[in-house]
Amino acid sequence: MKTELQYKTFDDLMNTVRSDFYTYDQDNFINPQELLKIAIKINYELGLKINQSRGKIIDVKNGKGKLPADFYVMNFAMLCGVGEDRYTNCHGSEMQTMYDQMVKLAQITNARPLVQFADLSVGWNIVTHNLASTNIVLTLQDSEKNYINFEYVIINQDQVKVKVSEHYAGARINIIAAANIVANCSITLDNCPDGCKITETRPGLIRDFSRPVPVEILPYNYGEPECNLEKVGSYSYRLKIKNGFVHSINFTEGRLYINYESVMEDDEGNLMVLDHPVVNEYYEYALKERILENLFLNGENTSQKLQLVQAKLRPARNNALSFINTPDFFEMKQVWAKNRKAMYNKYYNMFSGYGWYGGYGGAYKSTGGSIA
């Protein structure tokens, strides 16, 4: 589906079901925790097409790199190589928005906040934080708690270089770091022969990787227990995915761009479901069926209501699956091209040597003849 999908939380879905089962909700017969697994099951049935595709850059060190917390299925990976840096000014509002997002994320991850005070002189200043992470974001405030515009560059896991245009005495430096927070980045395609360019955007820094190299992704159990994976495959670089980490085969360090399908959760860890008029009925009738089924098994007389909901559920499920699995024009074109190529490999193409205007190998053009 080449369309932008809309999502809503499981709580929003439950509010719709509660409004339809108002009496049962008033009697506390509806337990959302029992229905959570039904929504998860429907997400699996609808397939990967409803999952959001995301791109992140992760650091690989000693042949190992941690995958994002929302990782589900890998699409492809590229080794970034050496980047070209461009520095930008960090406005107070932008930094505050980024910092607020990190504070919000710190509530559900192992983020570690740090506040320290230092005198900042005009130009570059080195700040030591000892947080052992390059995935950080920071804000600067003067003595009156006004946000300061600045530039910064991450030197290593324990130091960052900050540039200001004025002298600030007792400036407040707010830093948040998290081991599983990766840089926000975007991938853009251009017309260069190399194919694509990866742009990593951080507050105060834009880094371009103009020559990314594709990386082959091997199955997690490939070649175990005895196999020399460095000699396997045609790619220059290879990796495996296991236990929430990427394990590089023939490189030990580098920055790796991964494109993946994320889990159906928002930034706060809440379950997400697809929000579409065709699919909503499937979610709602499936939850209603489980509610009435539980009531029936517990001695309530809901058999007629259960039969009615089950009769509605079957066509709703078929409609939802048909909507999700119907290929769009681009997918149908890919299938057509693949089948056409397969037939050319199987059968002799008797017209491949003729020009579109007639004549073998464009004979009319070479001899000066005319079709008339």
mmCIF file with all atom_site columns, C-alpha atoms in Angstrom, residues 30-228:
data_model
loop_
_atom_site.group_PDB
_atom_site.id
_atom_site.type_symbol
_atom_site.label_atom_id
_atom_site.label_alt_id
_atom_site.label_comp_id
_atom_site.label_asym_id
_atom_site.label_entity_id
_atom_site.label_seq_id
_atom_site.pdbx_PDB_ins_code
_atom_site.Cartn_x
_atom_site.Cartn_y
_atom_site.Cartn_z
_atom_site.occupancy
_atom_site.B_iso_or_equiv
_atom_site.pdbx_formal_charge
_atom_site.auth_seq_id
_atom_site.auth_comp_id
_atom_site.auth_asym_id
_atom_site.auth_atom_id
_atom_site.pdbx_PDB_model_num
ATOM 1   C CA . ILE A 1 30  ? -14.838 -5.476  30.568 1.00 0.00 ? 30  ILE A CA 1
ATOM 2   C CA . ASN A 1 31  ? -11.183 -6.088  31.444 1.00 0.00 ? 31  ASN A CA 1
ATOM 3   C CA . PRO A 1 32  ? -8.815  -4.415  28.923 1.00 0.00 ? 32  PRO A CA 1
ATOM 4   C CA . GLN A 1 33  ? -5.867  -6.585  29.999 1.00 0.00 ? 33  GLN A CA 1
ATOM 5   C CA . GLU A 1 34  ? -7.681  -9.701  28.780 1.00 0.00 ? 34  GLU A CA 1
ATOM 6   C CA . LEU A 1 35  ? -8.341  -8.066  25.405 1.00 0.00 ? 35  LEU A CA 1
ATOM 7   C CA . LEU A 1 36  ? -4.802  -6.826  24.814 1.00 0.00 ? 36  LEU A CA 1
ATOM 8   C CA . LYS A 1 37  ? -3.707  -10.169 23.342 1.00 0.00 ? 37  LYS A CA 1
ATOM 9   C CA . ILE A 1 38  ? -6.589  -10.058 20.843 1.00 0.00 ? 38  ILE A CA 1
ATOM 10  C CA . ALA A 1 39  ? -5.414  -6.735  19.412 1.00 0.00 ? 39  ALA A CA 1
ATOM 11  C CA . ILE A 1 40  ? -1.826  -8.044  19.233 1.00 0.00 ? 40  ILE A CA 1
ATOM 12  C CA . LYS A 1 41  ? -3.043  -11.160 17.410 1.00 0.00 ? 41  LYS A CA 1
ATOM 13  C CA . ILE A 1 42  ? -4.912  -9.049  14.841 1.00 0.00 ? 42  ILE A CA 1
ATOM 14  C CA . ASN A 1 43  ? -1.800  -6.958  14.225 1.00 0.00 ? 43  ASN A CA 1
ATOM 15  C CA . TYR A 1 44  ? 0.091   -10.164 13.458 1.00 0.00 ? 44  TYR A CA 1
ATOM 16  C CA . GLU A 1 45  ? -2.686  -11.372 11.135 1.00 0.00 ? 45  GLU A CA 1
ATOM 17  C CA . LEU A 1 46  ? -2.673  -8.129  9.162  1.00 0.00 ? 46  LEU A CA 1
ATOM 18  C CA . GLY A 1 47  ? 1.046   -8.615  8.509  1.00 0.00 ? 47  GLY A CA 1
ATOM 19  C CA . LEU A 1 48  ? 4.106   -6.412  8.205  1.00 0.00 ? 48  LEU A CA 1
ATOM 20  C CA . LYS A 1 49  ? 2.418   -3.972  5.835  1.00 0.00 ? 49  LYS A CA 1
ATOM 21  C CA . ILE A 1 50  ? 0.859   -2.147  8.776  1.00 0.00 ? 50  ILE A CA 1
ATOM 22  C CA . ASN A 1 51  ? 4.157   -1.756  10.676 1.00 0.00 ? 51  ASN A CA 1
ATOM 23  C CA . GLN A 1 52  ? 6.003   1.538   10.411 1.00 0.00 ? 52  GLN A CA 1
ATOM 24  C CA . SER A 1 53  ? 9.338   1.575   8.562  1.00 0.00 ? 53  SER A CA 1
ATOM 25  C CA . ARG A 1 54  ? 12.049  3.492   10.402 1.00 0.00 ? 54  ARG A CA 1
ATOM 26  C CA . GLY A 1 55  ? 15.714  4.289   9.899  1.00 0.00 ? 55  GLY A CA 1
ATOM 27  C CA . LYS A 1 56  ? 18.353  4.660   12.606 1.00 0.00 ? 56  LYS A CA 1
ATOM 28  C CA . ILE A 1 57  ? 22.125  4.818   12.864 1.00 0.00 ? 57  ILE A CA 1
ATOM 29  C CA . ILE A 1 58  ? 23.738  2.589   15.483 1.00 0.00 ? 58  ILE A CA 1
ATOM 30  C CA . ASP A 1 59  ? 27.347  2.340   16.627 1.00 0.00 ? 59  ASP A CA 1
ATOM 31  C CA . VAL A 1 60  ? 29.121  -0.996  16.174 1.00 0.00 ? 60  VAL A CA 1
ATOM 32  C CA . LYS A 1 61  ? 32.006  -1.538  18.597 1.00 0.00 ? 61  LYS A CA 1
ATOM 33  C CA . ASN A 1 62  ? 34.046  -4.693  19.060 1.00 0.00 ? 62  ASN A CA 1
ATOM 34  C CA . GLY A 1 63  ? 31.831  -6.392  16.480 1.00 0.00 ? 63  GLY A CA 1
ATOM 35  C CA . LYS A 1 64  ? 28.597  -5.700  18.355 1.00 0.00 ? 64  LYS A CA 1
ATOM 36  C CA . GLY A 1 65  ? 25.875  -3.045  18.210 1.00 0.00 ? 65  GLY A CA 1
ATOM 37  C CA . LYS A 1 66  ? 22.609  -2.703  20.130 1.00 0.00 ? 66  LYS A CA 1
ATOM 38  C CA . LEU A 1 67  ? 19.393  -2.587  18.106 1.00 0.00 ? 67  LEU A CA 1
ATOM 39  C CA . PRO A 1 68  ? 16.715  0.057   18.848 1.00 0.00 ? 68  PRO A CA 1
ATOM 40  C CA . ALA A 1 69  ? 14.123  -0.799  21.476 1.00 0.00 ? 69  ALA A CA 1
ATOM 41  C CA . ASP A 1 70  ? 11.324  -0.727  18.859 1.00 0.00 ? 70  ASP A CA 1
ATOM 42  C CA . PHE A 1 71  ? 13.115  -3.045  16.395 1.00 0.00 ? 71  PHE A CA 1
ATOM 43  C CA . TYR A 1 72  ? 11.019  -5.845  14.891 1.00 0.00 ? 72  TYR A CA 1
ATOM 44  C CA . VAL A 1 73  ? 12.153  -6.922  11.397 1.00 0.00 ? 73  VAL A CA 1
ATOM 45  C CA . MET A 1 74  ? 15.233  -5.801  9.459  1.00 0.00 ? 74  MET A CA 1
ATOM 46  C CA . ASN A 1 75  ? 14.764  -4.509  5.916  1.00 0.00 ? 75  ASN A CA 1
ATOM 47  C CA . PHE A 1 76  ? 18.334  -3.642  4.954  1.00 0.00 ? 76  PHE A CA 1
ATOM 48  C CA . ALA A 1 77  ? 21.539  -2.245  6.425  1.00 0.00 ? 77  ALA A CA 1
ATOM 49  C CA . MET A 1 78  ? 24.381  -0.065  5.115  1.00 0.00 ? 78  MET A CA 1
ATOM 50  C CA . LEU A 1 79  ? 27.785  0.774   6.533  1.00 0.00 ? 79  LEU A CA 1
ATOM 51  C CA . CYS A 1 80  ? 28.082  4.560   6.653  1.00 0.00 ? 80  CYS A CA 1
ATOM 52  C CA . GLY A 1 81  ? 31.837  5.072   6.326  1.00 0.00 ? 81  GLY A CA 1
ATOM 53  C CA . VAL A 1 82  ? 33.384  8.531   6.799  1.00 0.00 ? 82  VAL A CA 1
ATOM 54  C CA . GLY A 1 83  ? 30.949  11.441  7.073  1.00 0.00 ? 83  GLY A CA 1
ATOM 55  C CA . GLU A 1 84  ? 31.178  15.123  6.202  1.00 0.00 ? 84  GLU A CA 1
ATOM 56  C CA . ASP A 1 85  ? 30.157  17.399  9.083  1.00 0.00 ? 85  ASP A CA 1
ATOM 57  C CA . ARG A 1 86  ? 28.242  20.655  8.861  1.00 0.00 ? 86  ARG A CA 1
ATOM 58  C CA . TYR A 1 87  ? 27.636  22.690  12.003 1.00 0.00 ? 87  TYR A CA 1
ATOM 59  C CA . THR A 1 88  ? 24.462  24.629  12.695 1.00 0.00 ? 88  THR A CA 1
ATOM 60  C CA . ASN A 1 89  ? 23.282  26.885  15.495 1.00 0.00 ? 89  ASN A CA 1
ATOM 61  C CA . CYS A 1 90  ? 21.076  25.296  18.155 1.00 0.00 ? 90  CYS A CA 1
ATOM 62  C CA . HIS A 1 91  ? 18.209  27.597  19.021 1.00 0.00 ? 91  HIS A CA 1
ATOM 63  C CA . GLY A 1 92  ? 16.861  27.471  22.534 1.00 0.00 ? 92  GLY A CA 1
ATOM 64  C CA . SER A 1 93  ? 13.361  26.387  21.498 1.00 0.00 ? 93  SER A CA 1
ATOM 65  C CA . GLU A 1 94  ? 14.653  23.541  19.356 1.00 0.00 ? 94  GLU A CA 1
ATOM 66  C CA . MET A 1 95  ? 16.966  22.297  22.084 1.00 0.00 ? 95  MET A CA 1
ATOM 67  C CA . GLN A 1 96  ? 14.237  22.532  24.710 1.00 0.00 ? 96  GLN A CA 1
ATOM 68  C CA . THR A 1 97  ? 11.885  20.475  22.519 1.00 0.00 ? 97  THR A CA 1
ATOM 69  C CA . MET A 1 98  ? 14.576  17.841  21.997 1.00 0.00 ? 98  MET A CA 1
ATOM 70  C CA . TYR A 1 99  ? 15.452  17.846  25.689 1.00 0.00 ? 99  TYR A CA 1
ATOM 71  C CA . ASP A 1 100 ? 11.793  17.468  26.708 1.00 0.00 ? 100 ASP A CA 1
ATOM 72  C CA . GLN A 1 101 ? 11.484  14.477  24.390 1.00 0.00 ? 101 GLN A CA 1
ATOM 73  C CA . MET A 1 102 ? 14.543  12.912  25.974 1.00 0.00 ? 102 MET A CA 1
ATOM 74  C CA . VAL A 1 103 ? 13.158  13.512  29.479 1.00 0.00 ? 103 VAL A CA 1
ATOM 75  C CA . LYS A 1 104 ? 9.939   11.816  28.399 1.00 0.00 ? 104 LYS A CA 1
ATOM 76  C CA . LEU A 1 105 ? 11.915  8.940   26.942 1.00 0.00 ? 105 LEU A CA 1
ATOM 77  C CA . ALA A 1 106 ? 13.979  8.683   30.115 1.00 0.00 ? 106 ALA A CA 1
ATOM 78  C CA . GLN A 1 107 ? 10.874  7.562   31.976 1.00 0.00 ? 107 GLN A CA 1
ATOM 79  C CA . ILE A 1 108 ? 10.713  4.317   29.983 1.00 0.00 ? 108 ILE A CA 1
ATOM 80  C CA . THR A 1 109 ? 14.399  3.726   29.250 1.00 0.00 ? 109 THR A CA 1
ATOM 81  C CA . ASN A 1 110 ? 17.643  3.677   31.167 1.00 0.00 ? 110 ASN A CA 1
ATOM 82  C CA . ALA A 1 111 ? 18.419  7.315   30.410 1.00 0.00 ? 111 ALA A CA 1
ATOM 83  C CA . ARG A 1 112 ? 20.697  9.050   32.881 1.00 0.00 ? 112 ARG A CA 1
ATOM 84  C CA . PRO A 1 113 ? 20.285  12.813  33.429 1.00 0.00 ? 113 PRO A CA 1
ATOM 85  C CA . LEU A 1 114 ? 23.148  15.041  34.518 1.00 0.00 ? 114 LEU A CA 1
ATOM 86  C CA . VAL A 1 115 ? 23.204  18.696  35.562 1.00 0.00 ? 115 VAL A CA 1
ATOM 87  C CA . GLN A 1 116 ? 26.452  20.578  36.056 1.00 0.00 ? 116 GLN A CA 1
ATOM 88  C CA . PHE A 1 117 ? 27.631  24.188  36.150 1.00 0.00 ? 117 PHE A CA 1
ATOM 89  C CA . ALA A 1 118 ? 30.659  25.686  34.412 1.00 0.00 ? 118 ALA A CA 1
ATOM 90  C CA . ASP A 1 119 ? 32.051  28.984  33.149 1.00 0.00 ? 119 ASP A CA 1
ATOM 91  C CA . LEU A 1 120 ? 31.874  29.124  29.350 1.00 0.00 ? 120 LEU A CA 1
ATOM 92  C CA . SER A 1 121 ? 34.182  31.417  27.387 1.00 0.00 ? 121 SER A CA 1
ATOM 93  C CA . VAL A 1 122 ? 33.731  32.693  23.839 1.00 0.00 ? 122 VAL A CA 1
ATOM 94  C CA . GLY A 1 123 ? 34.492  29.948  21.319 1.00 0.00 ? 123 GLY A CA 1
ATOM 95  C CA . TRP A 1 124 ? 34.862  26.239  21.950 1.00 0.00 ? 124 TRP A CA 1
ATOM 96  C CA . ASN A 1 125 ? 34.700  24.759  25.459 1.00 0.00 ? 125 ASN A CA 1
ATOM 97  C CA . ILE A 1 126 ? 35.277  21.138  26.424 1.00 0.00 ? 126 ILE A CA 1
ATOM 98  C CA . VAL A 1 127 ? 32.697  19.684  28.829 1.00 0.00 ? 127 VAL A CA 1
ATOM 99  C CA . THR A 1 128 ? 33.386  16.366  30.568 1.00 0.00 ? 128 THR A CA 1
ATOM 100 C CA . HIS A 1 129 ? 30.278  14.419  31.602 1.00 0.00 ? 129 HIS A CA 1
ATOM 101 C CA . ASN A 1 130 ? 31.570  10.815  32.100 1.00 0.00 ? 130 ASN A CA 1
ATOM 102 C CA . LEU A 1 131 ? 28.233  9.293   31.003 1.00 0.00 ? 131 LEU A CA 1
ATOM 103 C CA . ALA A 1 132 ? 29.959  6.745   28.726 1.00 0.00 ? 132 ALA A CA 1
ATOM 104 C CA . SER A 1 133 ? 27.609  7.420   25.799 1.00 0.00 ? 133 SER A CA 1
ATOM 105 C CA . THR A 1 134 ? 27.711  9.254   22.492 1.00 0.00 ? 134 THR A CA 1
ATOM 106 C CA . ASN A 1 135 ? 23.889  9.261   22.272 1.00 0.00 ? 135 ASN A CA 1
ATOM 107 C CA . ILE A 1 136 ? 23.294  12.441  24.222 1.00 0.00 ? 136 ILE A CA 1
ATOM 108 C CA . VAL A 1 137 ? 21.397  15.703  23.978 1.00 0.00 ? 137 VAL A CA 1
ATOM 109 C CA . LEU A 1 138 ? 22.066  18.797  26.049 1.00 0.00 ? 138 LEU A CA 1
ATOM 110 C CA . THR A 1 139 ? 20.816  22.295  26.722 1.00 0.00 ? 139 THR A CA 1
ATOM 111 C CA . LEU A 1 140 ? 22.632  25.358  28.008 1.00 0.00 ? 140 LEU A CA 1
ATOM 112 C CA . GLN A 1 141 ? 21.150  28.004  30.319 1.00 0.00 ? 141 GLN A CA 1
ATOM 113 C CA . ASP A 1 142 ? 22.652  31.169  31.715 1.00 0.00 ? 142 ASP A CA 1
ATOM 114 C CA . SER A 1 143 ? 22.527  32.145  35.373 1.00 0.00 ? 143 SER A CA 1
ATOM 115 C CA . GLU A 1 144 ? 18.969  33.447  34.897 1.00 0.00 ? 144 GLU A CA 1
ATOM 116 C CA . LYS A 1 145 ? 17.870  30.124  33.317 1.00 0.00 ? 145 LYS A CA 1
ATOM 117 C CA . ASN A 1 146 ? 17.498  31.592  29.826 1.00 0.00 ? 146 ASN A CA 1
ATOM 118 C CA . TYR A 1 147 ? 18.365  29.161  27.054 1.00 0.00 ? 147 TYR A CA 1
ATOM 119 C CA . ILE A 1 148 ? 21.592  29.813  25.146 1.00 0.00 ? 148 ILE A CA 1
ATOM 120 C CA . ASN A 1 149 ? 22.139  29.329  21.417 1.00 0.00 ? 149 ASN A CA 1
ATOM 121 C CA . PHE A 1 150 ? 25.213  27.176  20.820 1.00 0.00 ? 150 PHE A CA 1
ATOM 122 C CA . GLU A 1 151 ? 26.954  24.567  18.700 1.00 0.00 ? 151 GLU A CA 1
ATOM 123 C CA . TYR A 1 152 ? 28.328  21.287  19.972 1.00 0.00 ? 152 TYR A CA 1
ATOM 124 C CA . VAL A 1 153 ? 30.288  18.314  18.754 1.00 0.00 ? 153 VAL A CA 1
ATOM 125 C CA . ILE A 1 154 ? 30.547  14.955  20.517 1.00 0.00 ? 154 ILE A CA 1
ATOM 126 C CA . ILE A 1 155 ? 34.236  14.146  21.016 1.00 0.00 ? 155 ILE A CA 1
ATOM 127 C CA . ASN A 1 156 ? 33.946  10.727  22.676 1.00 0.00 ? 156 ASN A CA 1
ATOM 128 C CA . GLN A 1 157 ? 31.809  8.849   25.177 1.00 0.00 ? 157 GLN A CA 1
ATOM 129 C CA . ASP A 1 158 ? 32.781  11.142  28.049 1.00 0.00 ? 158 ASP A CA 1
ATOM 130 C CA . GLN A 1 159 ? 33.377  14.558  26.473 1.00 0.00 ? 159 GLN A CA 1
ATOM 131 C CA . VAL A 1 160 ? 31.523  17.061  24.315 1.00 0.00 ? 160 VAL A CA 1
ATOM 132 C CA . LYS A 1 161 ? 32.778  20.310  22.753 1.00 0.00 ? 161 LYS A CA 1
ATOM 133 C CA . VAL A 1 162 ? 30.482  23.339  23.084 1.00 0.00 ? 162 VAL A CA 1
ATOM 134 C CA . LYS A 1 163 ? 30.794  26.654  21.212 1.00 0.00 ? 163 LYS A CA 1
ATOM 135 C CA . VAL A 1 164 ? 29.140  29.875  22.436 1.00 0.00 ? 164 VAL A CA 1
ATOM 136 C CA . SER A 1 165 ? 29.344  33.454  21.165 1.00 0.00 ? 165 SER A CA 1
ATOM 137 C CA . GLU A 1 166 ? 29.445  35.172  24.582 1.00 0.00 ? 166 GLU A CA 1
ATOM 138 C CA . HIS A 1 167 ? 31.008  34.608  27.971 1.00 0.00 ? 167 HIS A CA 1
ATOM 139 C CA . TYR A 1 168 ? 28.700  32.952  30.507 1.00 0.00 ? 168 TYR A CA 1
ATOM 140 C CA . ALA A 1 169 ? 29.585  32.608  34.180 1.00 0.00 ? 169 ALA A CA 1
ATOM 141 C CA . GLY A 1 170 ? 28.004  29.699  36.023 1.00 0.00 ? 170 GLY A CA 1
ATOM 142 C CA . ALA A 1 171 ? 26.178  28.363  32.960 1.00 0.00 ? 171 ALA A CA 1
ATOM 143 C CA . ARG A 1 172 ? 23.853  25.440  33.623 1.00 0.00 ? 172 ARG A CA 1
ATOM 144 C CA . ILE A 1 173 ? 24.567  22.386  31.424 1.00 0.00 ? 173 ILE A CA 1
ATOM 145 C CA . ASN A 1 174 ? 21.756  19.804  31.228 1.00 0.00 ? 174 ASN A CA 1
ATOM 146 C CA . ILE A 1 175 ? 22.739  16.483  29.644 1.00 0.00 ? 175 ILE A CA 1
ATOM 147 C CA . ILE A 1 176 ? 20.729  13.307  29.125 1.00 0.00 ? 176 ILE A CA 1
ATOM 148 C CA . ALA A 1 177 ? 22.305  10.120  27.830 1.00 0.00 ? 177 ALA A CA 1
ATOM 149 C CA . ALA A 1 178 ? 20.857  6.678   27.220 1.00 0.00 ? 178 ALA A CA 1
ATOM 150 C CA . ALA A 1 179 ? 22.520  3.492   26.080 1.00 0.00 ? 179 ALA A CA 1
ATOM 151 C CA . ASN A 1 180 ? 19.664  2.557   23.778 1.00 0.00 ? 180 ASN A CA 1
ATOM 152 C CA . ILE A 1 181 ? 18.868  5.982   22.301 1.00 0.00 ? 181 ILE A CA 1
ATOM 153 C CA . VAL A 1 182 ? 20.158  6.316   18.759 1.00 0.00 ? 182 VAL A CA 1
ATOM 154 C CA . ALA A 1 183 ? 20.548  9.341   16.573 1.00 0.00 ? 183 ALA A CA 1
ATOM 155 C CA . ASN A 1 184 ? 17.658  10.737  14.571 1.00 0.00 ? 184 ASN A CA 1
ATOM 156 C CA . CYS A 1 185 ? 18.538  10.345  10.913 1.00 0.00 ? 185 CYS A CA 1
ATOM 157 C CA . SER A 1 186 ? 16.939  10.309  7.507  1.00 0.00 ? 186 SER A CA 1
ATOM 158 C CA . ILE A 1 187 ? 17.902  8.622   4.269  1.00 0.00 ? 187 ILE A CA 1
ATOM 159 C CA . THR A 1 188 ? 17.542  10.417  0.967  1.00 0.00 ? 188 THR A CA 1
ATOM 160 C CA . LEU A 1 189 ? 18.100  9.207   -2.581 1.00 0.00 ? 189 LEU A CA 1
ATOM 161 C CA . ASP A 1 190 ? 19.902  11.389  -5.092 1.00 0.00 ? 190 ASP A CA 1
ATOM 162 C CA . ASN A 1 191 ? 20.947  11.106  -8.738 1.00 0.00 ? 191 ASN A CA 1
ATOM 163 C CA . CYS A 1 192 ? 24.608  10.375  -8.093 1.00 0.00 ? 192 CYS A CA 1
ATOM 164 C CA . PRO A 1 193 ? 26.097  7.128   -9.427 1.00 0.00 ? 193 PRO A CA 1
ATOM 165 C CA . ASP A 1 194 ? 26.611  5.883   -5.875 1.00 0.00 ? 194 ASP A CA 1
ATOM 166 C CA . GLY A 1 195 ? 22.856  5.569   -5.454 1.00 0.00 ? 195 GLY A CA 1
ATOM 167 C CA . CYS A 1 196 ? 22.014  7.191   -2.132 1.00 0.00 ? 196 CYS A CA 1
ATOM 168 C CA . LYS A 1 197 ? 23.215  9.448   0.649  1.00 0.00 ? 197 LYS A CA 1
ATOM 169 C CA . ILE A 1 198 ? 22.585  9.107   4.369  1.00 0.00 ? 198 ILE A CA 1
ATOM 170 C CA . THR A 1 199 ? 22.096  12.291  6.358  1.00 0.00 ? 199 THR A CA 1
ATOM 171 C CA . GLU A 1 200 ? 22.333  12.131  10.131 1.00 0.00 ? 200 GLU A CA 1
ATOM 172 C CA . THR A 1 201 ? 20.820  15.125  11.890 1.00 0.00 ? 201 THR A CA 1
ATOM 173 C CA . ARG A 1 202 ? 21.741  15.957  15.455 1.00 0.00 ? 202 ARG A CA 1
ATOM 174 C CA . PRO A 1 203 ? 21.191  19.216  17.323 1.00 0.00 ? 203 PRO A CA 1
ATOM 175 C CA . GLY A 1 204 ? 23.975  21.480  16.107 1.00 0.00 ? 204 GLY A CA 1
ATOM 176 C CA . LEU A 1 205 ? 25.381  18.977  13.612 1.00 0.00 ? 205 LEU A CA 1
ATOM 177 C CA . ILE A 1 206 ? 24.445  17.593  10.184 1.00 0.00 ? 206 ILE A CA 1
ATOM 178 C CA . ARG A 1 207 ? 26.603  14.696  9.015  1.00 0.00 ? 207 ARG A CA 1
ATOM 179 C CA . ASP A 1 208 ? 26.442  13.410  5.412  1.00 0.00 ? 208 ASP A CA 1
ATOM 180 C CA . PHE A 1 209 ? 27.564  9.911   4.437  1.00 0.00 ? 209 PHE A CA 1
ATOM 181 C CA . SER A 1 210 ? 27.905  10.071  0.664  1.00 0.00 ? 210 SER A CA 1
ATOM 182 C CA . ARG A 1 211 ? 29.167  6.527   0.012  1.00 0.00 ? 211 ARG A CA 1
ATOM 183 C CA . PRO A 1 212 ? 27.270  3.988   2.138  1.00 0.00 ? 212 PRO A CA 1
ATOM 184 C CA . VAL A 1 213 ? 28.101  0.337   1.519  1.00 0.00 ? 213 VAL A CA 1
ATOM 185 C CA . PRO A 1 214 ? 25.387  -2.380  1.541  1.00 0.00 ? 214 PRO A CA 1
ATOM 186 C CA . VAL A 1 215 ? 25.720  -5.010  4.250  1.00 0.00 ? 215 VAL A CA 1
ATOM 187 C CA . GLU A 1 216 ? 24.501  -8.585  3.866  1.00 0.00 ? 216 GLU A CA 1
ATOM 188 C CA . ILE A 1 217 ? 22.224  -9.816  6.659  1.00 0.00 ? 217 ILE A CA 1
ATOM 189 C CA . LEU A 1 218 ? 22.666  -13.502 7.449  1.00 0.00 ? 218 LEU A CA 1
ATOM 190 C CA . PRO A 1 219 ? 20.081  -15.638 9.314  1.00 0.00 ? 219 PRO A CA 1
ATOM 191 C CA . TYR A 1 220 ? 20.725  -15.682 13.036 1.00 0.00 ? 220 TYR A CA 1
ATOM 192 C CA . ASN A 1 221 ? 21.465  -19.435 13.089 1.00 0.00 ? 221 ASN A CA 1
ATOM 193 C CA . TYR A 1 222 ? 23.423  -19.511 9.823  1.00 0.00 ? 222 TYR A CA 1
ATOM 194 C CA . GLY A 1 223 ? 26.658  -21.474 9.974  1.00 0.00 ? 223 GLY A CA 1
ATOM 195 C CA . GLU A 1 224 ? 26.369  -22.554 13.584 1.00 0.00 ? 224 GLU A CA 1
ATOM 196 C CA . PRO A 1 225 ? 28.232  -24.034 15.240 1.00 0.00 ? 225 PRO A CA 1
ATOM 197 C CA . GLU A 1 226 ? 31.181  -24.324 12.827 1.00 0.00 ? 226 GLU A CA 1
ATOM 198 C CA . CYS A 1 227 ? 31.404  -22.151 9.746  1.00 0.00 ? 227 CYS A CA 1
ATOM 199 C CA . ASN A 1 228 ? 33.789  -19.474 8.512  1.00 0.00 ? 228 ASN A CA 1
#
